[in-house]
Structure formats: structure tokens, C-alpha cells
Amino acid sequence: MIGYAFMGKAHSNAWRNVASFFDVPVFEQKVLVGRDPAGVEEAAAKYGWAETATDWRTVLDRDDIDIVDICAPGWMHAEIAIAALAAGKHVLVEKPLANTLAEAEAMTAAAQAARARGVQSMIGFNYRRVPALALARELIAEGRLGTVRQVRAAYLQDWLADETAPMSWRLNKETAGSGALGDIASHAIDQVVFLLGDRVTEVSGRLHTFTTRRPGAAGMEDVTVDDAAWATLSLASGAVASVDVSRVATGQKNSLKLEIYGDKGAIRFDLENLNELHFLDATAPAREQGFRRILVGEPGHPYLKAWWPQGHIIGWEHTFTHEIRDLLTAIGTGTPPSPSFEDGLEVQRILNAIEESAAAKSSTIPLARTTASEGA
Amino acid sequence: MIGYAFMGKAHSNAWRNVASFFDVPVFEQKVLVGRDPAGVEEAAAKYGWAETATDWRTVLDRDDIDIVDICAPGWMHAEIAIAALAAGKHVLVEKPLANTLAEAEAMTAAAQAARARGVQSMIGFNYRRVPALALARELIAEGRLGTVRQVRAAYLQDWLADETAPMSWRLNKETAGSGALGDIASHAIDQVVFLLGDRVTEVSGRLHTFTTRRPGAAGMEDVTVDDAAWATLSLASGAVASVDVSRVATGQKNSLKLEIYGDKGAIRFDLENLNELHFLDATAPAREQGFRRILVGEPGHPYLKAWWPQGHIIGWEHTFTHEIRDLLTAIGTGTPPSPSFEDGLEVQRILNAIEESAAAKSSTIPLARTTASEGA
Amino acid sequence: MIGYAFMGKAHSNAWRNVASFFDVPVFEQKVLVGRDPAGVEEAAAKYGWAETATDWRTVLDRDDIDIVDICAPGWMHAEIAIAALAAGKHVLVEKPLANTLAEAEAMTAAAQAARARGVQSMIGFNYRRVPALALARELIAEGRLGTVRQVRAAYLQDWLADETAPMSWRLNKETAGSGALGDIASHAIDQVVFLLGDRVTEVSGRLHTFTTRRPGAAGMEDVTVDDAAWATLSLASGAVASVDVSRVATGQKNSLKLEIYGDKGAIRFDLENLNELHFLDATAPAREQGFRRILVGEPGHPYLKAWWPQGHIIGWEHTFTHEIRDLLTAIGTGTPPSPSFEDGLEVQRILNAIEESAAAKSSTIPLARTTASEGA
Amino acid sequence: MIGYAFMGKAHSNAWRNVASFFDVPVFEQKVLVGRDPAGVEEAAAKYGWAETATDWRTVLDRDDIDIVDICAPGWMHAEIAIAALAAGKHVLVEKPLANTLAEAEAMTAAAQAARARGVQSMIGFNYRRVPALALARELIAEGRLGTVRQVRAAYLQDWLADETAPMSWRLNKETAGSGALGDIASHAIDQVVFLLGDRVTEVSGRLHTFTTRRPGAAGMEDVTVDDAAWATLSLASGAVASVDVSRVATGQKNSLKLEIYGDKGAIRFDLENLNELHFLDATAPAREQGFRRILVGEPGHPYLKAWWPQGHIIGWEHTFTHEIRDLLTAIGTGTPPSPSFEDGLEVQRILNAIEESAAAKSSTIPLARTTASEGA
């Protein structure tokens, strides 16, 4: 594993625990890679890694390494992932796939080539492994919502609501790529595509920065990424999705909200209550229709048999445990894991189109149908 | 109508509006009765009554009066109701039926005799006319909950949470009869009996006064009624109900909560959201079970066709409009309306038994099966 | 009052009851006007009107008529309102102000001229009189939210979710003007302007019709209005609002949802629970911050002292009672009531700009700063 | 650790992860003990234990073992715990402390003697480590609720709602001690005592078995424990608590509900949403009072700094991680950990008194003030 910050901590937790709950192929937590020798030593001890390294290239040469989990910053993804795939290592890369579309395309090409050689790759849209959302996808795929017409997706946080919150690399376009758009709209959009099994054909978007200057190390600095973003997405099926994301939604901590309306039913979800799915069956008699709160904790619910008895809720980090479980299972069976780099590339194309639309007074931008997106 | 305080205002509203929404026999709002001439004049003008009177006896002599609605204090109920029934007037009496069991029994006997002569009577347990609770009863009667085993009933208010709130007649046993027990536990217990169509066979109870002295007109005075009451009720069917009521439940304004658990389903309700019924169908596959929030506003829901389109919620006072509608309909068809004085008497027997148990260290008290309660 | 369909029923209820709860100038429910003699007779009897008329012009000639309440269809508003104002009658007109911008402008000019002569006018955005929203406005005006940055407004219904629901005049652009946009987005947008005390400067919008043909009297007919609409609004203050409205949001019955995020606090509201306001005070210590559910039923809350004790909730139609109360009070004191025709015109300009943007691939459309809107 | 069933799995998870999140004294997961050699081998491999043993006595002789975590069935607790303490091992024992009061008293005496020698002991009421409940205790201890008057505690499950669910050792008094009472009322009662920092002085109780015979290995067998239990508890402070627990509350999966009402504030909690605490501050102006939903995920909330950014919720099993963290910290600093065996004994005395009251028609039973309970 490369990187040991927030995502590294979450991924390590998943690697450390996955085999205690799921039947997965045997593996070892071998090497943790980080640039700072003392830091990486301490993290490895804490998180359960046997060894450390300070240069990720050294790891790719080792025969006893089969999988590389990339939790390094986005601008490093392409170089590491392409090298790792070339070295025959299976690769898991945190989202976003890359900071630029060109890098994402190169990575996807590398993944396709590697896949042909039996080397697998996966992008870490971990919310696909929230059991409630996996259940939502099952219900939609079974036709329980009928024809889906409308989706309302939002991802609301408030860590920038305070205008005196300091400048950071996350607020600089050069280092971060984008703001709320890439960080959280990416999750919301991936869910739209995932849950509906659909494809975005055109977008209209808007970006906005409410606080344009923030205190940095050397006085006030310019914030060069968006605090909030809005979009409407047309889907190939005819459905329309709206997306609202914000880092200044005071009081909303980590609220990925999804509402999906079909002609036979509807679904609601909020990540702050991730053990619950609200489902309405519109084929029931009108007298007894209503959104039902399904506490997703039954043995028959996705991933849940491995955990605790019903009603004993799981937490946010379990989504990574499920992700690693699915990655290991796919590698074990030689099946390409999902979501693929193609899926990650598709999301980035949508984000790019939103930026393009935002720069053109929200005018609608079509998304070209590409061969790469066929894997979506 | 006799009395024009809180209940008089609510009943007047119902009389004034019922014919605008429901097809009911033609009637007129004739006389409002109250002891203070100026006060009753003003109230009659405001609430839509054509005339006023200061002595309720004068009204009973009039041939043009067919129905007497008694909103006077509880200690006056028996005398007025018995006289009105004897005079051949149909009677609606606010709950509680009376302040003493002896009075309640006399009233019930009078109602039975009058009924034989085609003179009808009704006790005002208005929450039986909350559409969501009427729907709950329908579902239970249809067997959607299967065998009901357990009920959790609570009625929580907080207007006595402040220990400096003043002494009043409501806090004096002589004038009020009892405290939270008679005022709100009566509603909760009536719902248990109503929803289950069942009968209480024994009770254990407890009463408590948290603030025993309060500031009165002449200094600190003793509070002689309960602030809160607890009971468990055994029902003839084998079900067990718990009842918790309080006037010191800080932050709870008017929260009558009901939870009913059967072997095939369950129901939850809260009067602060009286347009909603939460229903769980335990015969659905485990994967999709959950309490569904039914917004009770469909044309097929009880009483709702008369009001507004779906989702346009109704308020608390509409329960009285429904009550008057049902009373008028029953009188029009010559059918005894429900709930009857027998039902009111039955609730009072239960309240008395709770007091008796409370005085005997919560020891269980059986309720004799009486002929009166057969109408329940 | 002119018209006795859905809105006529709701307005009548308000006229019939307002004086029972509020101190308002004395008035009488004089004449109900409708084209069908039998229908208007029956409605007048039911709803409490003393007389009927079949031609609204006859009413304008009467000296004993001071106020005209227009609940007739939108295409009749302009003619009646302008004539009534010219005849010196105070006018209340249901929203939308008119079906075309030209008519709305003519009405606004007439209202301005009449106002100079002491003749008042009001547009019926009744949701300004939901106590929880009036409280929200108070809190925002007091600065409790600090600088408002972001608003999320939605109005979701589902009565067109069934694709076999029949064609009607409401789904025809000629008769209805627009679909969800004019019918419900108008309410959502009026709330944005009302709550923030702000002005819209530019919009991007989208309209969509999911079911384009529906069964009519003579076979399948074209639906020519929108089922759903989306918009982003820029406000003069720098805030950004998103608006999502739909008639196909399965399971949502009458859900006007508002979320308002400032740098010092936030507010959430849903019309399906209109007695509740959710308020977050971001100046409290982080440890104890959270959206609090205020049950808007205290004597100190807007309009509530007139009704019932705390926790005894009110219904949807009470918003009209408050509207009539405010209209009568304003007329009584010679003060122009709010919202004015200017406010209604302003909303229609925004709706028109959304339509214009929708026709131009969602490209942003500026709203000219007009003198008329200065009254907003 | 002794035992590797449900609780063993949960405790192992805590031991395996605690050092990855918290700064705790260094330790190793040494030996897992279980009677079945193959089973214990498999569990040790899965759960991270270095060795296995089939006889717990052999472990007590080892010098390299410092702590014994007892997850074996309740009837084994006393023997193992007393022996372990005598051998100088710190002991963590799962609740209930023991199956009989006599055993619990002997264990408490052993713990007191060991404590004098610096050997620590702890009972595993893990819900004291739910961050929201730890926060509730902080707020109550700081006086934010003022004088607590009333508590409503319930623990509702539904795994016995199906009357065809099979007989098991848990439904037999000989093996299980009691039913819902010991299993879940124990948690509810411990919370009452913990949150209020108070002591129970008398109880009234009731037990009931709705399904008295269930299918066993050899035909229908008698269920000899309670399905549901009810109690009212008097507390030394003057507060009164009601307790309702059930295994037949259809649709309730693992719902430990707590409501605490003081004269200055109130708190609500539900274990099915364990990341939330609802707090009402009754000292705020009436206009803005309401239960606020605190999403307990801020760095300043108990235990939360160790986990993820705000809004990234934790799960049920984290309560054990916190428990082990507190145990290790206490051992490291030589401080007696809390809750103590005395606390466990106190809860069992209350449970016994409830059984005694239930056998005496719910008549109130006083709880003797014992020296043992002074540690509470």
C-alpha cells in the first residue's frame, strides 16, 4: 500500500480485518510505502503492515508483492498505477482516478492491456459497497422501481462554512484538480450511474466559490477551486438527474443523499444513516403506501451475513472492507473487479463536461459515446 | 353547547365547519350556554352561535333544541347529561365522562335508558377520529398485525416541567379528580381498547407528583394530583400494554405515542405528527421489511375524501369535526354513536383501578367484568 | 369571491373561520360568483356565502362589496382584477398572478394606480403564512443564519407518476400556461425570495416532460407542459439557490422542501410536516450543534397564539386563514398588504426566464432590474 | 480470551484494532481458549490470536498472560473469574456478571480483594462506550438537564416474534438464567444508573412469556424464561424510570431507546442510530427550543478523535474497541476500570428484585443499600 494518510488508514483497517469476517484468498499485509521514513514506520506498526519502504518503485520489483493499493495523492496515481500494472501487479486506486483526463485515459488504456494478461485493476468508489446502496441497486435491477425517471443526488458537507478556515492544498486547483466537484460530486455521480446501470449523455453545470480568499501561511491566498457545484445530467434511458454538492452546507457533515423516482417505486438514502434504505413500493394499494425504513442488517442483505446480528449497525469504514473483499474475490477467481478504471474515467469525463458547461454559462454539453465507456 | 373554554372553542369550530365538508343532516348552531353573560355573548359571536343563555336548564325545556354538547367542567357532566337525556336531547359529553365512578355509572344507566327511547349519547374521545388511528384500527381489524401481543402507549407533555408554574384547579384533586392520569392517560387507554377491540382485565399502576408544592394566589399550595403515571394493563386477548404519561416530559408538547406489536405486523403513531401512520408488514420478505410512513391523506383513508388533495395535511381540531360528523350521522340514522357512555365508564374503571393499585404499592388489581362494559 | 373549486373551497374556509380566531375588522361573506347557477348555489350554501351571482361584473357594481377574492382560473385573473381595482374594490388574487407576463404587468400597473387611491391588492402566496416559514423568515432577518450562501428548494408531488393518468387542461400549455413550473416552482421560488428578502439576478433552467402523450377524451393527446423543472438562481446578495420540482416524484405527495445554509446557521423545512422547523445554530459549541426540530406551536410563534395549546398541530388550510387575517388587517389599517402584485410579477419574470433558459440549452439568462420589482 | 462465539468475535475485533486507533499500552493477542480444538484453531486464525488452548486453567498458570477476557457462557463466569483474579490476572467479564446472585456476590468479593493487590476487573457493559451515551452522561453530569425526573428506557427486539422460532438454551431458565430481563433489560438498567449517576431504591416489575411452547429437538418444549419485561424503578435522587423490554416487538431489531427528562433539558437516544444524540436545552427561548440531532462525530466528542472525520459514522462493534481501550488505559495507570464488578452486581440485584416483584403481583420491592453497591 502506498500512502498512509486518511485513505491509507481506512484501507489498512480493511486489509487488517477483511479475513476475520469474509472468506477471502489468503494474503499478507506486506509493505507500507511512504516518503517519510519515521512516519511510515509508525504508521506500519499501527496499521498492521510487516515492512516499510520509502520508494514505491522498489516494491514493484519484488516477486512477493501481488497487489498494489494506491492511496497516494491524485497527481501520483497515473505514474504508479501504470508502472504497477506493467509490473504485473493487480492495482486498486483510490478515487479520483487521476487529476487530468489525459492521465485517466492513459491509466485506462494500461488497465485494459493488463486485463488481457490477467492483471486486474479497480477504482475505489467505496460507496458502491454500502450495503443499503448495494440493496438499492438490486431492487432497481429487479425492476422494483419500474422505469426510473428522476434522480436527486446531493453530497453536502460543511467544513468550509467557516470563512476563516485556512487555505490548503485541497483549495488550490493546481494540487487538487477541483474542489467539491472532484471530491464529492464524483461519488454522487458514480452512484447515479451505478444504481441505474445507465450512462450520462449530456450535462449542464455550475461551479461557485463562496469564499474566494482564505488565510494561508503567507497571508490571504486565492481559493482556486469550487466550494459548491450543481448539475443536471441527462441519461441514456431518458432519466434526468440533478446533482448538488457543497462544502458550505452548514450542519451537514457527510450527507450523500440519493432519491430515485421510478414509475413503480422510489428510493431514498442518506450516508449519515448509511444502515438505512427508504423504499416505496408504488404497486401496493394507495391506502398503505409509504416510504419504509429498511434497517439493512439482515443476513439476506448484501455483505451483512459476515457481520453482526440484525440491528447491530456497521460504520462508514466497513465499505472499504467490502471493497477489499470484492477485490480479493475477483482476483482469486480471475474476474475483472468492478468498478473498473473505465468506470472511473467515465465519471471524470462527466466532471470535465460539468466544468466545461460551467465555463459556458451552464450551456448543455454532450458527452461523446466512447469505446472506453462501454465497460460502464 | 354548554361551556366555551378550550373545548368549547374546539367543538364550536367543528359545528361551524362540519357541513362545509361532510354530508350531514341539516342543523343550526342555536344556543351557547355559559354563566358569565358578557363572556358567553362574546364567545357566541366569535364562534357562530345564534343565541346565548346563562342557565343550561332553560335550554332543556326548548322544543327546538335536539342535541346538547357538554363542554362544561367534569364535575358538572353528570347532572347536565342526565337531565338532558331525560329531556329527550341527544347528548355529546367531553371526556372524562365524570369526576367520580358513581356519577359515571349513573350517567351510563341514563344513557342506556335513553337509548331505548331512541335518544343517543356519545363520549368525546376525539382521538378515535384521527384518520391515522382510524386507519390503524382498520388494519388491526383486518388482521394485518396478526395476534397483537404488546402495546406501548405514552402521552407526554411538559407544561409542568417548570417547577415555578403556578398552582391551578387542575392540580387540585377536589376540582380535577386526578392529574395526568385522568387528563391524558384516559386518551392513551381508550386508544388501547379502541385499536385492539379488546378489554382490560387487570392493571398495575403507579402515580407520582414530582413538584408537590406550587405558588398559588395565597402563597405555596399543595399539589394533590399526579404529574405522571405508569401502568401495565392485561387484556382479555392475552396482550399486555404499558402506559406512561407525564406532564413533566421536557420537550414533549402533545405527544400521544402508540406502538402496537403483533405477530404479523406492527404500527407506530405520534400525535405530534398526526397525519402519519407507521406500519410494518412482517409478512413481506425480510429483505424489504421496514416501518413505512403512510402520509394519511389519500381519498381512501378515513375521513380524508372530504378535505384536500393528498399531502395537504390536516390539523388537530379536525378530529372534532369528524366526531361531530359521526354523531350527526348516527343521530340521523338512529344508530347509537360510538364511543358510548359505556366506553367512557370502562376507561374510568381502569383509571380507578390504576389509582387503587398505586395506593397498594403497584400490586395488581383485577377489573370485574361488568354488564356495562359489554358495550365496549 | 369568484370561483368555488379547490381554491374557492380553501379560501371560503378561511373567510368562514378567520374571525373566530383572530381580531379582524368586521366583514360578511356576501356573494359567491360562479358560472353554473346550480353549482354556485350549492357551494354558497356549503361554504357560508349569503348570496350567489353568475356574472362577476354585477358584483363590481355593488356598493356593499369592498373586497374581491379571485379564485377563478389564471386566464381570467387579469380582466377581473383590473376591473375590480378600477371599481375601487380591494383585490386578493390566487397565484399565479396571470398566465402571461403581459397580463401580469398590466395587473401590476393597475394595482399601483389603485394603491395610490387607497385600494389594496394582494397575491395569494399562502405558504408565506405557514407559521414555520414565517418563523424562518424572522430568524433569517435577525441574522441567526449569518450570510446566507446556499438554498436548496424543491417541490415534489407524484400525481403524474402514473403514465396512464388522463390528459387534462392542466397539462395543456394553452390553458395552463405551464406545468410544474408555474404551479409549484412558483411557490418554491417565492419562498427563496421571501425568506432571504433577496432578489434573483440570473437563472439557468431546464424543463422536461417524461410522459408526452396521455389518454384524453378523444384518444391519446399531447402533453404540452413540463412534468418537472430544474433551475439554479443567482441572488443579488451572492447566494445561489437550486430549485427542483416534479409531479412524478413517486411517493412525494406535497413536499415543498427548503434548506437554507448561512455561515452562522441553517434551516430545513418540509411542507408535509408543516408544523416543524429544523434550525441549526452554528455559533453553539461544536459538541452540541445539531438541527433542532422546533414544533412551531408556542404562543410566541407567528399566528399561533390564536389557535390551540402547544403541540396541537394545525393543518394546511390554516395558511389561508392567516392570509385573510393579514389581508383584512392591512385593509383595516390602510397598509399595502404583502405579497403584492409586484411580488407576483417578480416570480413570473423568474419563471419566464427559466423557460427562456430551458429553450436555450440551459444557458444563463439575466433578469433585468425593473422598477416594478423594487417593491419586492 | 475464553470463548469465541458472538461475543468472542466482537471482543477479538476490538483487541485486533484498538492499537490502530488509540494510544494504549503495548499488548499481544496471545491465547484463544475454547473446548473444541478444531473450532478454536479456526477462530484463532480468523480473529488474530497467536495460540489456542482447550482448558482455561492452563492459561492461568502462564506468566506471560496478564489479562483474561471472559466471553464464555454466564454459568462459567464465576469459576473462571475468581480463579483468574486469584492468579493475579486482570479480568474483563462479559455481562451478565453471573447467572446467580450468589455467584455475582462471590465474584465481587474476589474483585475487591484482587483490587487491593492491584489486580483490576471490569464488567462489559459496552453501551457505556457508545460515544453518544458517553456524551449524554457528560451533559447530565454538567447539569445541562437540571434535575432529572423521569427516564423512559426500552430495549426492543423481535427475534422471537415468530412463534415457530425454535426452542434454544436461551429460552430455558436453567441455562439462560432469565430471558429478555437478563439479556437486554440489564443494558437498559445499567444505562439508567450510569447516565444519572444514581442508585435504584425500589422496583415494581412484571415478566411475561407470550409463546410458552416452541419446537425443540424432541417435539414441543416449554419456554421457561420471559419474552418481555416491564418495570418501574425509583431512584435515590427522586427520579422515576420505566423500563420496557421485549423480544417480540415486531420490526424493532436492536432498539435500545433512552429518554431522559430533567427540568432544564432532555435527551433521547436509539441504539439503531447510535451515532446520534437528541438533546433539548429547555433554558433556550421557547421560540427556538427543540430536540437537536447531534451527529456524534466531532473530534470533541468522546472517543471520536481516534476515528474518521465528522459525519463518517461508526458501528456497533466500536463500543467494544472503546471498552478495551479504557480497560488497557486503566490497567496501564493502575486505576480501577469502570464499570466494576460492583456495578454488575448492582444491576443483578435490580433484576432479581424485578423477578421477585413479578412473582408478587408487581408489588413494590425495596432494594437494600449494600456496601457492595457503594462503588456504583
PDB file of C-alpha atoms in Angstrom, chain B residues 149-154 156 158 160-163 202 204 206 208 210-211 214 227-230 232-234 238-242 244-253 257 259-266 268 280 282 289 291 360-364, chain D residues 149-154 156 158 160-163 202 204 206 208 210-211 214 227-230 232-234 238-242 244-253 257 259-266 268 280 282 289 291 360-364:
ATOM      1  CA  ARG B 149     -49.153  -9.124  21.810  1.00  0.00           C
ATOM      2  CA  GLN B 150     -47.749  -5.915  23.082  1.00  0.00           C
ATOM      3  CA  VAL B 151     -48.736  -2.264  23.148  1.00  0.00           C
ATOM      4  CA  ARG B 152     -46.614   0.643  24.278  1.00  0.00           C
ATOM      5  CA  ALA B 153     -48.730   3.716  24.887  1.00  0.00           C
ATOM      6  CA  ALA B 154     -47.446   7.040  26.180  1.00  0.00           C
ATOM      7  CA  LEU B 156     -46.114  13.069  27.106  1.00  0.00           C
ATOM      8  CA  ASP B 158     -44.217  19.261  29.542  1.00  0.00           C
ATOM      9  CA  LEU B 160     -45.484  21.325  34.377  1.00  0.00           C
ATOM     10  CA  ALA B 161     -41.766  20.814  33.777  1.00  0.00           C
ATOM     11  CA  ASP B 162     -41.140  24.275  35.187  1.00  0.00           C
ATOM     12  CA  GLU B 163     -41.416  23.908  38.947  1.00  0.00           C
ATOM     13  CA  GLU B 202     -56.190  -6.308  35.332  1.00  0.00           C
ATOM     14  CA  SER B 204     -50.758  -2.489  37.968  1.00  0.00           C
ATOM     15  CA  ARG B 206     -48.091   3.966  39.856  1.00  0.00           C
ATOM     16  CA  HIS B 208     -46.122  10.322  41.166  1.00  0.00           C
ATOM     17  CA  PHE B 210     -42.579  15.489  41.204  1.00  0.00           C
ATOM     18  CA  THR B 211     -43.423  19.021  42.298  1.00  0.00           C
ATOM     19  CA  ARG B 214     -46.549  25.316  43.701  1.00  0.00           C
ATOM     20  CA  ASP B 227     -47.683  14.765  37.459  1.00  0.00           C
ATOM     21  CA  ALA B 228     -47.017  11.388  35.891  1.00  0.00           C
ATOM     22  CA  ALA B 229     -48.496   7.915  35.866  1.00  0.00           C
ATOM     23  CA  TRP B 230     -47.355   4.459  34.786  1.00  0.00           C
ATOM     24  CA  THR B 232     -49.286  -2.137  32.786  1.00  0.00           C
ATOM     25  CA  LEU B 233     -52.587  -3.484  31.531  1.00  0.00           C
ATOM     26  CA  SER B 234     -53.526  -7.094  30.875  1.00  0.00           C
ATOM     27  CA  GLY B 238     -53.617 -12.059  26.251  1.00  0.00           C
ATOM     28  CA  ALA B 239     -51.939  -8.860  25.081  1.00  0.00           C
ATOM     29  CA  VAL B 240     -50.075  -6.656  27.541  1.00  0.00           C
ATOM     30  CA  ALA B 241     -49.986  -2.866  27.299  1.00  0.00           C
ATOM     31  CA  SER B 242     -47.721  -0.434  29.085  1.00  0.00           C
ATOM     32  CA  ASP B 244     -46.544   6.064  30.518  1.00  0.00           C
ATOM     33  CA  VAL B 245     -47.959   9.557  30.841  1.00  0.00           C
ATOM     34  CA  SER B 246     -46.348  12.729  32.044  1.00  0.00           C
ATOM     35  CA  ARG B 247     -46.751  16.465  32.257  1.00  0.00           C
ATOM     36  CA  VAL B 248     -43.055  16.962  33.011  1.00  0.00           C
ATOM     37  CA  ALA B 249     -41.553  15.322  29.910  1.00  0.00           C
ATOM     38  CA  THR B 250     -39.474  18.325  28.901  1.00  0.00           C
ATOM     39  CA  GLY B 251     -39.632  18.989  25.180  1.00  0.00           C
ATOM     40  CA  GLN B 252     -42.647  16.787  24.545  1.00  0.00           C
ATOM     41  CA  LYS B 253     -45.552  19.050  23.772  1.00  0.00           C
ATOM     42  CA  LYS B 257     -47.333   7.796  21.139  1.00  0.00           C
ATOM     43  CA  GLU B 259     -46.747   1.270  19.346  1.00  0.00           C
ATOM     44  CA  ILE B 260     -48.602  -1.951  18.648  1.00  0.00           C
ATOM     45  CA  TYR B 261     -46.768  -5.187  18.022  1.00  0.00           C
ATOM     46  CA  GLY B 262     -48.471  -8.231  16.554  1.00  0.00           C
ATOM     47  CA  ASP B 263     -47.039 -11.445  15.164  1.00  0.00           C
ATOM     48  CA  LYS B 264     -47.707 -10.327  11.566  1.00  0.00           C
ATOM     49  CA  GLY B 265     -47.057  -6.632  11.750  1.00  0.00           C
ATOM     50  CA  ALA B 266     -46.652  -3.525  13.823  1.00  0.00           C
ATOM     51  CA  ARG B 268     -46.383   3.282  15.382  1.00  0.00           C
ATOM     52  CA  LEU B 280     -44.699  -2.639   9.217  1.00  0.00           C
ATOM     53  CA  ALA B 282     -43.964  -8.651   8.811  1.00  0.00           C
ATOM     54  CA  GLN B 289     -39.357  -5.112   5.676  1.00  0.00           C
ATOM     55  CA  PHE B 291     -41.793   0.669   9.030  1.00  0.00           C
ATOM     56  CA  ALA B 360     -51.294  -0.602  47.137  1.00  0.00           C
ATOM     57  CA  LYS B 361     -47.611  -0.488  46.129  1.00  0.00           C
ATOM     58  CA  SER B 362     -48.437  -1.220  42.489  1.00  0.00           C
ATOM     59  CA  SER B 363     -49.976  -4.566  43.335  1.00  0.00           C
ATOM     60  CA  THR B 364     -52.093  -5.961  40.507  1.00  0.00           C
TER      61      THR B 364
ATOM     62  CA  ARG D 149     -37.117  13.492  36.998  1.00  0.00           C
ATOM     63  CA  GLN D 150     -38.127  10.869  34.580  1.00  0.00           C
ATOM     64  CA  VAL D 151     -36.461   8.250  32.426  1.00  0.00           C
ATOM     65  CA  ARG D 152     -38.082   6.082  29.801  1.00  0.00           C
ATOM     66  CA  ALA D 153     -35.863   3.159  28.873  1.00  0.00           C
ATOM     67  CA  ALA D 154     -36.771   0.417  26.443  1.00  0.00           C
ATOM     68  CA  LEU D 156     -36.874  -3.799  21.835  1.00  0.00           C
ATOM     69  CA  ASP D 158     -38.158  -9.064  17.541  1.00  0.00           C
ATOM     70  CA  LEU D 160     -38.970 -14.231  18.937  1.00  0.00           C
ATOM     71  CA  ALA D 161     -41.908 -12.562  17.202  1.00  0.00           C
ATOM     72  CA  ASP D 162     -42.284 -15.633  15.037  1.00  0.00           C
ATOM     73  CA  GLU D 163     -43.988 -18.225  17.218  1.00  0.00           C
ATOM     74  CA  GLU D 202     -37.151   0.109  44.830  1.00  0.00           C
ATOM     75  CA  SER D 204     -42.059  -2.947  40.627  1.00  0.00           C
ATOM     76  CA  ARG D 206     -43.664  -7.796  35.507  1.00  0.00           C
ATOM     77  CA  HIS D 208     -44.413 -12.328  30.516  1.00  0.00           C
ATOM     78  CA  PHE D 210     -46.149 -14.795  25.016  1.00  0.00           C
ATOM     79  CA  THR D 211     -45.130 -18.042  23.369  1.00  0.00           C
ATOM     80  CA  ARG D 214     -41.685 -23.866  20.971  1.00  0.00           C
ATOM     81  CA  ASP D 227     -40.208 -12.825  26.275  1.00  0.00           C
ATOM     82  CA  ALA D 228     -40.829  -9.377  27.667  1.00  0.00           C
ATOM     83  CA  ALA D 229     -40.417  -7.485  30.917  1.00  0.00           C
ATOM     84  CA  TRP D 230     -41.670  -4.218  32.370  1.00  0.00           C
ATOM     85  CA  THR D 232     -40.680   0.982  37.186  1.00  0.00           C
ATOM     86  CA  LEU D 233     -37.623   1.942  39.189  1.00  0.00           C
ATOM     87  CA  SER D 234     -37.401   4.515  41.980  1.00  0.00           C
ATOM     88  CA  GLY D 238     -36.268  11.043  43.446  1.00  0.00           C
ATOM     89  CA  ALA D 239     -36.326  10.269  39.741  1.00  0.00           C
ATOM     90  CA  VAL D 240     -38.546   7.502  38.371  1.00  0.00           C
ATOM     91  CA  ALA D 241     -37.584   5.291  35.451  1.00  0.00           C
ATOM     92  CA  SER D 242     -39.751   2.983  33.421  1.00  0.00           C
ATOM     93  CA  ASP D 244     -39.887  -1.935  28.777  1.00  0.00           C
ATOM     94  CA  VAL D 245     -38.017  -4.732  27.074  1.00  0.00           C
ATOM     95  CA  SER D 246     -39.171  -7.245  24.536  1.00  0.00           C
ATOM     96  CA  ARG D 247     -38.046  -9.895  22.114  1.00  0.00           C
ATOM     97  CA  VAL D 248     -41.373  -9.855  20.286  1.00  0.00           C
ATOM     98  CA  ALA D 249     -41.531  -6.192  19.283  1.00  0.00           C
ATOM     99  CA  THR D 250     -42.047  -6.849  15.586  1.00  0.00           C
ATOM    100  CA  GLY D 251     -39.939  -4.578  13.398  1.00  0.00           C
ATOM    101  CA  GLN D 252     -37.625  -3.446  16.193  1.00  0.00           C
ATOM    102  CA  LYS D 253     -34.274  -5.034  15.587  1.00  0.00           C
ATOM    103  CA  LYS D 257     -34.220   3.631  23.437  1.00  0.00           C
ATOM    104  CA  GLU D 259     -35.409   9.252  27.057  1.00  0.00           C
ATOM    105  CA  ILE D 260     -34.293  11.379  29.986  1.00  0.00           C
ATOM    106  CA  TYR D 261     -36.309  14.343  31.161  1.00  0.00           C
ATOM    107  CA  GLY D 262     -34.902  16.953  33.530  1.00  0.00           C
ATOM    108  CA  ASP D 263     -36.208  20.359  34.495  1.00  0.00           C
ATOM    109  CA  LYS D 264     -33.618  22.117  32.302  1.00  0.00           C
ATOM    110  CA  GLY D 265     -33.347  19.783  29.368  1.00  0.00           C
ATOM    111  CA  ALA D 266     -33.950  16.382  27.887  1.00  0.00           C
ATOM    112  CA  ARG D 268     -33.285  10.964  23.530  1.00  0.00           C
ATOM    113  CA  LEU D 280     -33.124  19.671  24.096  1.00  0.00           C
ATOM    114  CA  ALA D 282     -35.012  23.977  27.937  1.00  0.00           C
ATOM    115  CA  GLN D 289     -36.460  25.104  21.603  1.00  0.00           C
ATOM    116  CA  PHE D 291     -34.674  18.383  20.182  1.00  0.00           C
ATOM    117  CA  ALA D 360     -45.651 -10.966  43.875  1.00  0.00           C
ATOM    118  CA  LYS D 361     -48.212  -9.415  41.509  1.00  0.00           C
ATOM    119  CA  SER D 362     -45.922  -6.491  40.713  1.00  0.00           C
ATOM    120  CA  SER D 363     -45.860  -5.343  44.315  1.00  0.00           C
ATOM    121  CA  THR D 364     -43.030  -2.899  45.012  1.00  0.00           C
TER     122      THR D 364
END
